[in-house]
Structure formats: C-alpha cells, structure tokens
Amino acid sequence: MKRREFISRAGLGTISTIIGAEIVYGLNLPEDYIPLALQDPDPFKMFNKHKDMVVLNDKPWNIEAQAHLLDDAVTPNACMFIRNNGLIPKDIDAKAWTLTIDGESVTNKKTYSLADLKTKFKQYTYQLTLECGGNGRNEFNPPAKGNQWSVGAVHCANWTGVRLKDVLEDAGIESDAVYIGYHAADIHLSMDPTKEPISRGCPMSKALQDETLLAFKMNGKDIPIAHGYPLRLVAGGWPASVSGKWINRISIRNKVHDGTKMTGTAYRVPCEPVAPGEKVKDENMCIIESMPVKSLITDPKTGAIINEGNALKIRGHAWAGELEVTKMEYSIDFGATWQICKIEKPVNRLAWQHFKAEVTFPKKGYYEVWAKATDSNGVSQPMLLPGWNPKGYLNNACHRIAVKVK
Ligand SMILES: Nc1nc2c(c(=O)[nH]1)N[C@H]1C(S)=C(S)[C@@H](COP(=O)(O)O)O[C@H]1N2
Ligand SMILES: [Mo]
C-alpha cells in the first residue's frame, strides 16, 4: 500500500493505536506526512541512536545530539550526530572494498584492499573532535538555508586506523602536490551515478599530519554504516565535511581540489567580514580550515533548579580546531565578569578537553551560566553570535544554560 493511502485510510485513531499514544496535535498533521514513529525503518533503531537525538532531515538523514547527550568524555555511538549529503551506500562488501590513491601528483597510482591497509601499515588510535561547519546555524539572522543545527553537530570519538600520510607516501607524493580530494561510495540524491554528493579534501599539510587517519574502527568497533563503514577519512579539528565517509579513492592534486562542495559557497565564509544579509561573490568566499574555539556545558541541562546556598556543579568540553584551549571561564552575570573553570589537557592533539566548575549564586532568582573558552592564540569565543555569513557556518557563540535558584 502506498504511504499516502495509508494515512488517509487508517485515520488518526488507528495511527494512535499503532504508536501506542494519542497524537496530541494530530489534527495538525499535514496530509502527506508520515509520523516519524511510523516511518520504516525507524531511524533511532536503524542507526542505534539515543531517543533524545533530534532528526533534522530524513532525505538525506541528518540527526543531531543535544548538549546533555554529549556529557561523556568520549562520545558513544548512540549520541553522535549524523550528517549526510546524499544516500548511504547499500550492500557494502568490506571484503571487496578497495581504496585507490591517484591524482595528478601521485608517483604510482595504487589500489589497496582493507586487508592491505590493515597489514601493511601501522595502526594508531586517537580521540578526534569532529564538528560540522554548520553547527549553530539555527541562530543566524537572516537565516541561512540548510540543516538548522543547534549545538549538537559535534562529537569526539576514538578513531582507529592507519595514517593517511603513510599510505600517500607508499604510493608516492610528487613535489607539485598541494591538496588531496576524497571520493566516496554514497549516492547523489538525484540517483544520478555521475554525480557525487560531496567530494572534499584538505591541503597536503593537513593530510600529512600524524592524526589524520584512514579509519576503520570507531570507539573500538567497526565504524557503523552511517558514520562511514568500512573506511573513513578523519581529519580532526577541521570542518567535519573534510572527514569523508565510505572512502574508496583519494586523489593527490596539483591544485586545490575542485570536487563537489569544494567550490562556490559550500563550506566557505566571506574572506572579509560582511553585513548580515549582504550578497557575497563566490571569489570573495574562502575555504574554512581549522575550526574556531568553542565549548559546551553538558551537565546540567538548561533549566536546572537548585536550592539557595547550594553550589551548582557544571561540566563540559572545549575545543579549538588545530589549537589547544588554554583558558575556560564561566559567567553568571551575562558576561560582565568571568570566573575560572578547571580545564584538563587533551588526551592527544585534536581531542576535546574537559572542564568543570562549582558555581555559587548570591541570592534566589533567575540566572544564566555562560561558558567561554580561549585558545592558545588568546582568541576567545564571542559571547553572542559571531559574524554573519551567507551559509551560516562557524557559530561559536558561548553556550548558555538557564538556572533558577529557589
Ligand atoms: N561520503 C561522505 N562523507 C561525508 C559526508 C557525506 O555526506 N558523504 N558528510 C560530511 C559532513 S558535512 C559531516 S559534518 C561529517 C559528519 O560525520 P558523521 O555523520 O559521522 O557525524 O561527515 C562528512 N563526510
Ligand atoms: Mo558538515
């Protein structure tokens, strides 16, 4: 039976019975809309995600976390956001999977099976922070098109694999190499096999860093399908779009990679600040590289209530792209004064850092706790929105939670 017919024939009562609860605003359901709980397959089950994850889009799947879901030191699979530009590849056969290294600047074009990669090269594990360039987009005004991420498009998992540099060097890098570009097995939304949903990359300097991995494990197990099984590029600290999933080819380029979503305005911001709403020519948009300093209070949730005289324990994580976070502060007076939080060192470069503090309040009432990180260059998060940009990238404003003292 077609889905449309299903809704009209079944009627609200029947749907409620199937879901096992009254659809409170059922009369507002658009005619063609299938409640998520009835969509087959259920994304929470299909992707093994926590029930508090938020689905922003189902074609393609885009699912984000909430601040409290990111409380763990290492983000568990169930709480990792998913950002897809196309359709997840089907019927992946890891035994037949290959990775080809090619491009204008490769010495010898080479193809590796997964077994080759795992046996020929030394394996490394790093905790790496991956944040979508569009995280925080929902606050920009005028609004930017695209998934309206709030704070949850970031994760820091354990990634295991081989160093990209070891594989690139095995194939041979010519002296005119400037960039790498990835190619992957996902399918363009139009189903046109000649189109790629995304094909991004990074300069050689980033590709050759020790922590840039060709990963086949996430948090100690095979990478889940939605996160790039069986092979993914992981380039921590840069917009997560550089970390290509389902990778089957990497090109060593003699120019800046010009694949899908490398050109035009994608993953670019104005090279010079612009006024909100201003049109910016493509040639004045610059590629995002290292992500800006940012932090998140992961406990308690916003809306916390405590009794007068009690201290409120807060904790969370901070990260700063290629840099380290050197100072972490909080404010309870809307940014007029700041107090120091304890901040740990990262377990390795490009991993997020954990902070905590005990906050005391002078009297009963409504407060907000604002958290602000500063990087090793002395650059701090803006208290509120940073510079507007046409695509709504790089919102690293201070995270804020509401607190009532009663
Ligand atoms: N092949 C492929 N790789 C991809 C994408 C994609 O759509 N296809 N999305 C990119 C973007 S924009 C982000 S933010 C991250 C998201 O990684 P995650 O879904 O594992 O959280 O994957 C990146 N790698
Ligand atoms: Mo992204």
Short mmCIF file of C-alpha atoms and ligand atoms in Angstrom, two decimals:
data_model
loop_
_atom_site.label_atom_id
_atom_site.label_comp_id
_atom_site.label_asym_id
_atom_site.label_seq_id
_atom_site.Cartn_x
_atom_site.Cartn_y
_atom_site.Cartn_z
CA MET A 1 0.00 0.00 0.00
CA LYS A 2 1.28 3.48 -0.81
CA ARG A 3 2.09 5.60 2.21
CA ARG A 4 -0.33 8.37 1.26
CA GLU A 5 -3.24 5.99 1.06
CA PHE A 6 -2.20 4.50 4.34
CA ILE A 7 -2.64 7.75 6.27
CA SER A 8 -5.99 8.63 4.75
CA ARG A 9 -7.42 5.14 5.11
CA ALA A 10 -6.07 4.50 8.54
CA GLY A 11 -7.21 7.72 10.14
CA LEU A 12 -5.85 9.28 13.27
CA GLY A 13 -7.35 6.81 15.72
CA THR A 14 -5.70 3.84 14.05
CA ILE A 15 -2.34 5.59 13.84
CA SER A 16 -2.54 6.46 17.53
CA THR A 17 -3.24 2.81 18.32
CA ILE A 18 -0.20 1.69 16.34
CA ILE A 19 2.03 4.29 18.00
CA GLY A 20 0.56 3.45 21.38
CA ALA A 21 -0.15 7.04 22.38
CA GLU A 22 -2.53 9.81 21.41
CA ILE A 23 -1.08 12.12 18.73
CA VAL A 24 -1.94 15.24 20.70
CA TYR A 25 -1.78 17.67 17.79
CA GLY A 26 -2.90 15.04 15.30
CA LEU A 27 -5.31 17.40 13.56
CA ASN A 28 -2.32 19.50 12.51
CA LEU A 29 -0.61 16.59 10.72
CA PRO A 30 -0.02 17.57 7.10
CA GLU A 31 -1.83 15.18 4.75
CA ASP A 32 1.24 13.57 3.21
CA TYR A 33 3.22 13.45 6.40
CA ILE A 34 4.10 10.10 7.95
CA PRO A 35 4.81 10.43 11.68
CA LEU A 36 8.43 9.51 12.35
CA ALA A 37 7.35 6.72 14.65
CA LEU A 38 5.72 5.00 11.66
CA GLN A 39 8.40 5.64 9.12
CA ASP A 40 10.02 2.42 8.19
CA PRO A 41 12.75 1.92 9.19
CA ASP A 42 12.76 3.81 12.47
CA PRO A 43 15.92 5.97 12.37
CA PHE A 44 16.60 5.56 16.08
CA LYS A 45 16.65 1.78 15.73
CA MET A 46 18.28 1.76 12.30
CA PHE A 47 21.18 3.93 13.46
CA ASN A 48 21.18 2.76 17.07
CA LYS A 49 20.69 6.31 18.35
CA HIS A 50 19.64 7.66 21.74
CA LYS A 51 15.94 8.59 21.95
CA ASP A 52 16.80 12.24 22.66
CA MET A 53 18.61 12.67 19.32
CA VAL A 54 16.83 15.14 17.01
CA VAL A 55 16.04 14.29 13.39
CA LEU A 56 16.52 17.40 11.23
CA ASN A 57 16.05 15.74 7.85
CA ASP A 58 15.33 12.23 6.58
CA LYS A 59 16.36 12.65 2.92
CA PRO A 60 19.24 12.72 3.42
CA TRP A 61 19.50 11.67 7.07
CA ASN A 62 20.63 14.48 9.34
CA ILE A 63 20.36 13.84 13.04
CA GLU A 64 21.80 15.91 15.86
CA ALA A 65 22.62 15.46 19.51
CA GLN A 66 21.66 17.74 22.39
CA ALA A 67 24.16 19.19 24.85
CA HIS A 68 23.34 16.71 27.63
CA LEU A 69 23.88 13.74 25.27
CA LEU A 70 27.49 14.82 24.81
CA ASP A 71 28.39 14.53 28.50
CA ASP A 72 30.72 11.52 28.15
CA ALA A 73 34.46 12.11 27.79
CA VAL A 74 34.37 10.02 24.61
CA THR A 75 31.13 10.32 22.64
CA PRO A 76 29.30 6.98 22.39
CA ASN A 77 27.93 5.93 19.01
CA ALA A 78 24.33 6.44 20.21
CA CYS A 79 24.95 10.16 20.75
CA MET A 80 26.96 11.01 17.64
CA PHE A 81 25.29 13.33 15.14
CA ILE A 82 24.84 12.12 11.56
CA ARG A 83 25.29 14.47 8.65
CA ASN A 84 24.73 13.09 5.16
CA ASN A 85 24.69 14.98 1.88
CA GLY A 86 23.46 12.01 -0.13
CA LEU A 87 22.15 8.49 0.37
CA ILE A 88 24.05 5.97 2.47
CA PRO A 89 25.59 3.30 0.20
CA LYS A 90 23.78 -0.03 0.22
CA ASP A 91 25.14 -3.60 0.24
CA ILE A 92 28.66 -2.72 1.31
CA ASP A 93 31.03 -5.68 0.99
CA ALA A 94 34.05 -4.89 3.14
CA LYS A 95 35.98 -7.86 1.72
CA ALA A 96 35.73 -6.43 -1.78
CA TRP A 97 36.29 -2.81 -0.70
CA THR A 98 39.29 -1.02 -2.20
CA LEU A 99 40.95 2.35 -1.79
CA THR A 100 42.71 3.82 -4.80
CA ILE A 101 45.32 6.58 -4.49
CA ASP A 102 45.52 8.53 -7.74
CA GLY A 103 45.66 12.11 -8.99
CA GLU A 104 47.99 14.38 -10.97
CA SER A 105 50.60 14.31 -8.20
CA VAL A 106 50.78 10.63 -7.29
CA THR A 107 54.00 8.82 -8.23
CA ASN A 108 52.39 5.40 -8.66
CA LYS A 109 48.64 5.03 -8.75
CA LYS A 110 47.90 2.27 -6.25
CA THR A 111 44.89 0.29 -5.05
CA TYR A 112 44.66 -1.27 -1.59
CA SER A 113 42.19 -3.71 -0.11
CA LEU A 114 41.16 -3.16 3.51
CA ALA A 115 43.34 -6.14 4.44
CA ASP A 116 46.31 -4.46 2.70
CA LEU A 117 45.77 -1.29 4.69
CA LYS A 118 45.44 -3.17 7.97
CA THR A 119 48.53 -5.35 7.46
CA LYS A 120 50.95 -3.08 5.55
CA PHE A 121 50.71 -0.03 7.79
CA LYS A 122 51.00 0.65 11.49
CA GLN A 123 47.69 1.35 13.26
CA TYR A 124 47.00 4.29 15.54
CA THR A 125 44.11 5.35 17.77
CA TYR A 126 43.27 8.98 18.51
CA GLN A 127 40.34 10.81 20.06
CA LEU A 128 39.35 13.36 17.44
CA THR A 129 36.86 16.20 17.58
CA LEU A 130 34.67 16.49 14.51
CA GLU A 131 32.29 19.42 14.28
CA CYS A 132 30.07 20.20 11.31
CA GLY A 133 30.88 23.62 9.83
CA GLY A 134 27.14 24.39 10.08
CA ASN A 135 26.82 23.60 13.80
CA GLY A 136 24.89 26.51 15.40
CA ARG A 137 23.42 27.64 12.08
CA ASN A 138 19.93 27.98 13.60
CA GLU A 139 20.89 31.22 15.36
CA PHE A 140 21.85 33.26 12.30
CA ASN A 141 19.61 36.04 11.08
CA PRO A 142 18.80 36.46 8.24
CA PRO A 143 18.56 32.66 8.38
CA ALA A 144 20.82 30.50 6.25
CA LYS A 145 19.47 27.60 4.22
CA GLY A 146 20.45 24.09 5.23
CA ASN A 147 20.02 21.90 8.27
CA GLN A 148 19.19 24.07 11.25
CA TRP A 149 21.79 22.60 13.62
CA SER A 150 21.68 23.95 17.16
CA VAL A 151 24.59 22.81 19.35
CA GLY A 152 24.67 19.06 18.71
CA ALA A 153 26.65 18.65 15.47
CA VAL A 154 29.90 17.80 17.23
CA HIS A 155 31.42 14.61 18.60
CA CYS A 156 34.71 13.32 19.91
CA ALA A 157 35.08 9.57 19.42
CA ASN A 158 38.03 7.21 19.37
CA TRP A 159 39.16 6.51 15.82
CA THR A 160 41.48 3.67 14.86
CA GLY A 161 43.16 3.30 11.51
CA VAL A 162 46.31 3.93 9.56
CA ARG A 163 47.92 7.29 8.96
CA LEU A 164 46.87 8.84 5.68
CA LYS A 165 50.44 10.05 5.27
CA ASP A 166 51.85 6.52 5.42
CA VAL A 167 49.52 5.41 2.62
CA LEU A 168 50.11 8.52 0.49
CA GLU A 169 53.88 8.12 0.90
CA ASP A 170 53.63 4.46 -0.05
CA ALA A 171 52.05 5.48 -3.36
CA GLY A 172 54.46 8.40 -3.67
CA ILE A 173 53.81 12.13 -3.48
CA GLU A 174 55.21 14.30 -6.27
CA SER A 175 56.76 17.65 -5.38
CA ASP A 176 53.95 19.65 -7.00
CA ALA A 177 51.25 18.13 -4.71
CA VAL A 178 49.15 20.79 -2.94
CA TYR A 179 45.88 19.14 -1.90
CA ILE A 180 44.08 15.83 -1.51
CA GLY A 181 40.49 15.20 -2.57
CA TYR A 182 38.34 12.27 -1.48
CA HIS A 183 35.79 10.25 -3.41
CA ALA A 184 33.20 8.08 -1.72
CA ALA A 185 30.52 5.49 -2.36
CA ASP A 186 27.45 7.42 -1.25
CA ILE A 187 24.75 8.19 -3.81
CA HIS A 188 23.63 11.60 -5.05
CA LEU A 189 20.04 12.47 -4.06
CA SER A 190 19.11 12.63 -7.76
CA MET A 191 20.32 8.99 -8.06
CA ASP A 192 22.46 10.18 -10.99
CA PRO A 193 25.54 7.90 -10.78
CA THR A 194 27.74 10.51 -12.50
CA LYS A 195 27.17 12.97 -9.63
CA GLU A 196 28.85 12.88 -6.22
CA PRO A 197 27.01 14.13 -3.11
CA ILE A 198 30.27 15.51 -1.74
CA SER A 199 33.97 15.29 -2.61
CA ARG A 200 36.07 17.49 -0.39
CA GLY A 201 39.66 17.49 0.78
CA CYS A 202 42.41 19.42 2.50
CA PRO A 203 45.88 20.85 1.85
CA MET A 204 48.82 18.42 1.95
CA SER A 205 49.97 19.91 5.28
CA LYS A 206 46.75 18.69 6.94
CA ALA A 207 46.74 15.39 5.03
CA LEU A 208 50.28 14.65 6.29
CA GLN A 209 49.59 15.30 9.99
CA ASP A 210 50.13 12.34 12.31
CA GLU A 211 46.50 12.42 13.50
CA THR A 212 44.90 12.40 10.03
CA LEU A 213 43.64 8.85 9.73
CA LEU A 214 42.14 6.43 7.29
CA ALA A 215 39.97 4.85 9.95
CA PHE A 216 38.21 1.51 10.04
CA LYS A 217 37.22 1.50 13.71
CA MET A 218 35.19 3.91 15.79
CA ASN A 219 35.13 3.50 19.56
CA GLY A 220 36.85 0.14 19.22
CA LYS A 221 34.40 -1.49 16.80
CA ASP A 222 33.75 -1.46 13.05
CA ILE A 223 32.55 2.01 12.07
CA PRO A 224 28.72 2.00 11.94
CA ILE A 225 27.35 2.27 8.39
CA ALA A 226 26.00 5.80 8.91
CA HIS A 227 29.42 7.03 10.05
CA GLY A 228 31.36 5.71 7.07
CA TYR A 229 31.80 1.91 7.20
CA PRO A 230 34.10 0.37 6.12
CA LEU A 231 36.65 3.20 5.64
CA ARG A 232 36.61 6.84 6.54
CA LEU A 233 38.96 9.77 6.48
CA VAL A 234 39.22 11.51 9.86
CA ALA A 235 40.77 14.97 9.98
CA GLY A 236 40.10 16.28 13.50
CA GLY A 237 39.76 20.00 14.19
CA TRP A 238 38.66 20.88 10.66
CA PRO A 239 35.05 21.12 9.48
CA ALA A 240 33.83 17.52 9.63
CA SER A 241 32.98 17.69 5.91
CA VAL A 242 36.71 17.07 5.29
CA SER A 243 36.34 13.69 7.02
CA GLY A 244 34.93 11.76 4.08
CA LYS A 245 32.86 8.66 4.86
CA TRP A 246 32.73 5.48 2.69
CA ILE A 247 36.04 6.46 1.08
CA ASN A 248 37.16 4.49 -1.99
CA ARG A 249 39.52 6.93 -3.71
CA ILE A 250 41.83 9.73 -2.69
CA SER A 251 43.39 11.95 -5.33
CA ILE A 252 46.67 13.76 -4.74
CA ARG A 253 46.06 17.01 -6.56
CA ASN A 254 48.41 19.58 -8.05
CA LYS A 255 45.79 22.26 -7.37
CA VAL A 256 43.13 22.95 -4.75
CA HIS A 257 40.67 20.05 -5.06
CA ASP A 258 37.67 21.10 -7.13
CA GLY A 259 35.22 18.30 -6.23
CA THR A 260 31.58 18.72 -5.27
CA LYS A 261 31.11 21.17 -2.35
CA MET A 262 34.71 22.42 -2.58
CA THR A 263 33.80 25.30 -4.90
CA GLY A 264 31.23 28.13 -4.91
CA THR A 265 29.99 28.97 -1.42
CA ALA A 266 29.96 25.48 0.16
CA TYR A 267 31.98 25.26 3.38
CA ARG A 268 33.28 28.76 2.74
CA VAL A 269 32.90 32.04 4.61
CA PRO A 270 33.46 35.59 3.37
CA CYS A 271 37.21 36.31 3.31
CA GLU A 272 36.40 39.71 4.87
CA PRO A 273 33.52 40.32 7.32
CA VAL A 274 30.19 41.33 5.71
CA ALA A 275 26.95 42.91 6.98
CA PRO A 276 24.08 40.49 7.78
CA GLY A 277 22.21 39.65 4.58
CA GLU A 278 24.89 41.03 2.26
CA LYS A 279 25.43 39.17 -1.04
CA VAL A 280 28.98 37.89 -1.39
CA LYS A 281 30.59 36.98 -4.71
CA ASP A 282 31.97 33.43 -4.97
CA GLU A 283 35.51 34.73 -5.45
CA ASN A 284 35.27 36.53 -2.10
CA MET A 285 34.43 33.33 -0.21
CA CYS A 286 37.33 31.48 1.46
CA ILE A 287 37.56 27.77 2.37
CA ILE A 288 37.08 27.02 6.09
CA GLU A 289 40.16 25.34 7.55
CA SER A 290 40.75 24.93 11.32
CA MET A 291 37.51 25.34 13.32
CA PRO A 292 37.21 28.18 15.86
CA VAL A 293 37.41 27.87 19.66
CA LYS A 294 34.17 26.60 21.24
CA SER A 295 32.74 24.88 24.32
CA LEU A 296 29.63 23.16 25.56
CA ILE A 297 28.14 22.74 29.04
CA THR A 298 26.99 19.13 29.01
CA ASP A 299 25.75 18.95 32.61
CA PRO A 300 23.38 20.14 33.94
CA LYS A 301 20.76 20.65 31.24
CA THR A 302 19.43 24.14 30.72
CA GLY A 303 16.55 24.80 33.13
CA ALA A 304 18.35 23.43 36.19
CA ILE A 305 16.83 24.34 39.57
CA ILE A 306 18.87 24.41 42.79
CA ASN A 307 18.23 25.47 46.36
CA GLU A 308 19.64 28.70 47.71
CA GLY A 309 23.04 28.24 49.33
CA ASN A 310 23.97 25.21 47.20
CA ALA A 311 26.74 25.25 44.65
CA LEU A 312 25.95 24.13 41.12
CA LYS A 313 28.47 21.77 39.58
CA ILE A 314 28.89 22.37 35.87
CA ARG A 315 30.98 20.41 33.40
CA GLY A 316 31.54 20.08 29.70
CA HIS A 317 34.10 20.11 26.90
CA ALA A 318 36.04 22.72 24.97
CA TRP A 319 37.93 22.50 21.69
CA ALA A 320 39.76 24.87 19.35
CA GLY A 321 40.38 23.31 15.94
CA GLU A 322 44.13 22.87 15.47
CA LEU A 323 44.87 24.75 18.68
CA GLU A 324 44.55 23.92 22.36
CA VAL A 325 42.13 25.53 24.79
CA THR A 326 44.25 27.31 27.39
CA LYS A 327 41.57 29.03 29.47
CA MET A 328 37.98 28.21 30.36
CA GLU A 329 35.67 30.62 32.18
CA TYR A 330 32.04 30.98 33.18
CA SER A 331 29.85 33.99 33.89
CA ILE A 332 26.59 34.24 35.86
CA ASP A 333 26.03 37.95 35.14
CA PHE A 334 25.56 37.90 31.36
CA GLY A 335 29.23 38.29 30.66
CA ALA A 336 30.06 41.25 32.91
CA THR A 337 32.54 39.22 35.00
CA TRP A 338 34.15 35.82 34.47
CA GLN A 339 35.33 33.08 36.81
CA ILE A 340 37.86 30.36 36.02
CA CYS A 341 36.88 26.73 35.33
CA LYS A 342 39.30 23.82 35.73
CA ILE A 343 40.29 22.59 32.29
CA GLU A 344 42.15 19.36 31.50
CA LYS A 345 44.78 18.86 28.82
CA PRO A 346 43.60 16.95 25.72
CA VAL A 347 44.40 13.21 25.74
CA ASN A 348 46.00 13.81 22.35
CA ARG A 349 46.17 16.68 19.88
CA LEU A 350 42.75 17.50 18.32
CA ALA A 351 40.74 15.85 21.14
CA TRP A 352 38.31 17.98 23.09
CA GLN A 353 39.20 18.98 26.66
CA HIS A 354 37.04 18.56 29.76
CA PHE A 355 36.22 21.41 32.12
CA LYS A 356 34.36 21.75 35.39
CA ALA A 357 33.47 24.37 37.98
CA GLU A 358 31.37 24.87 41.10
CA VAL A 359 29.13 27.85 40.65
CA THR A 360 27.68 29.80 43.56
CA PHE A 361 24.87 32.35 43.32
CA PRO A 362 24.40 35.42 45.55
CA LYS A 363 20.63 35.05 46.08
CA LYS A 364 17.39 33.48 44.81
CA GLY A 365 16.38 34.20 41.26
CA TYR A 366 16.95 33.53 37.56
CA TYR A 367 20.47 33.20 36.23
CA GLU A 368 22.24 32.08 33.12
CA VAL A 369 25.57 30.33 33.16
CA TRP A 370 27.61 31.26 30.11
CA ALA A 371 30.75 29.30 29.24
CA LYS A 372 33.69 30.80 27.35
CA ALA A 373 36.85 29.10 26.08
CA THR A 374 40.06 30.82 24.98
CA ASP A 375 42.56 29.21 22.59
CA SER A 376 46.36 29.20 22.69
CA ASN A 377 46.42 32.25 20.40
CA GLY A 378 44.44 34.20 23.02
CA VAL A 379 41.25 34.19 20.94
CA SER A 380 38.01 33.71 22.92
CA GLN A 381 34.50 32.69 21.94
CA PRO A 382 32.18 35.60 21.20
CA MET A 383 29.51 35.96 23.91
CA LEU A 384 26.73 36.04 21.34
CA LEU A 385 26.63 35.42 17.56
CA PRO A 386 29.87 35.86 15.62
CA GLY A 387 29.97 37.44 12.15
CA TRP A 388 27.02 36.60 9.92
CA ASN A 389 27.88 34.68 6.77
CA PRO A 390 25.65 33.58 3.89
CA LYS A 391 25.75 29.84 4.65
CA GLY A 392 25.55 30.07 8.42
CA TYR A 393 28.87 28.47 9.32
CA LEU A 394 31.14 28.76 12.37
CA ASN A 395 28.74 29.89 15.08
CA ASN A 396 31.00 29.53 18.10
CA ALA A 397 29.00 31.75 20.48
CA CYS A 398 29.20 30.97 24.21
CA HIS A 399 26.95 28.11 25.25
CA ARG A 400 24.39 29.24 27.83
CA ILE A 401 22.18 27.41 30.29
CA ALA A 402 19.32 28.82 32.40
CA VAL A 403 19.41 28.21 36.17
CA LYS A 404 16.85 29.01 38.87
CA VAL A 405 17.87 29.37 42.50
CA LYS A 406 14.91 28.92 44.81
N1 LIG B 1 30.96 10.50 1.75
C1 LIG B 1 30.52 11.44 2.59
N2 LIG B 1 31.31 11.87 3.56
C2 LIG B 1 30.88 12.84 4.42
C3 LIG B 1 29.59 13.42 4.26
C4 LIG B 1 28.75 12.93 3.23
O1 LIG B 1 27.62 13.34 3.04
N3 LIG B 1 29.26 11.93 2.41
N4 LIG B 1 29.21 14.44 5.10
C5 LIG B 1 30.30 15.21 5.68
C6 LIG B 1 29.86 16.18 6.66
S1 LIG B 1 29.24 17.64 6.04
C7 LIG B 1 29.99 15.98 8.01
S2 LIG B 1 29.58 17.19 9.13
C8 LIG B 1 30.52 14.69 8.54
C9 LIG B 1 29.55 14.07 9.52
O2 LIG B 1 30.08 12.90 10.05
P1 LIG B 1 29.13 11.92 10.91
O3 LIG B 1 27.87 11.70 10.14
O4 LIG B 1 29.91 10.69 11.12
O5 LIG B 1 28.84 12.63 12.21
O6 LIG B 1 30.76 13.75 7.51
C10 LIG B 1 31.32 14.29 6.33
N5 LIG B 1 31.70 13.23 5.42
MO MO B 2 29.10 19.16 7.86
#
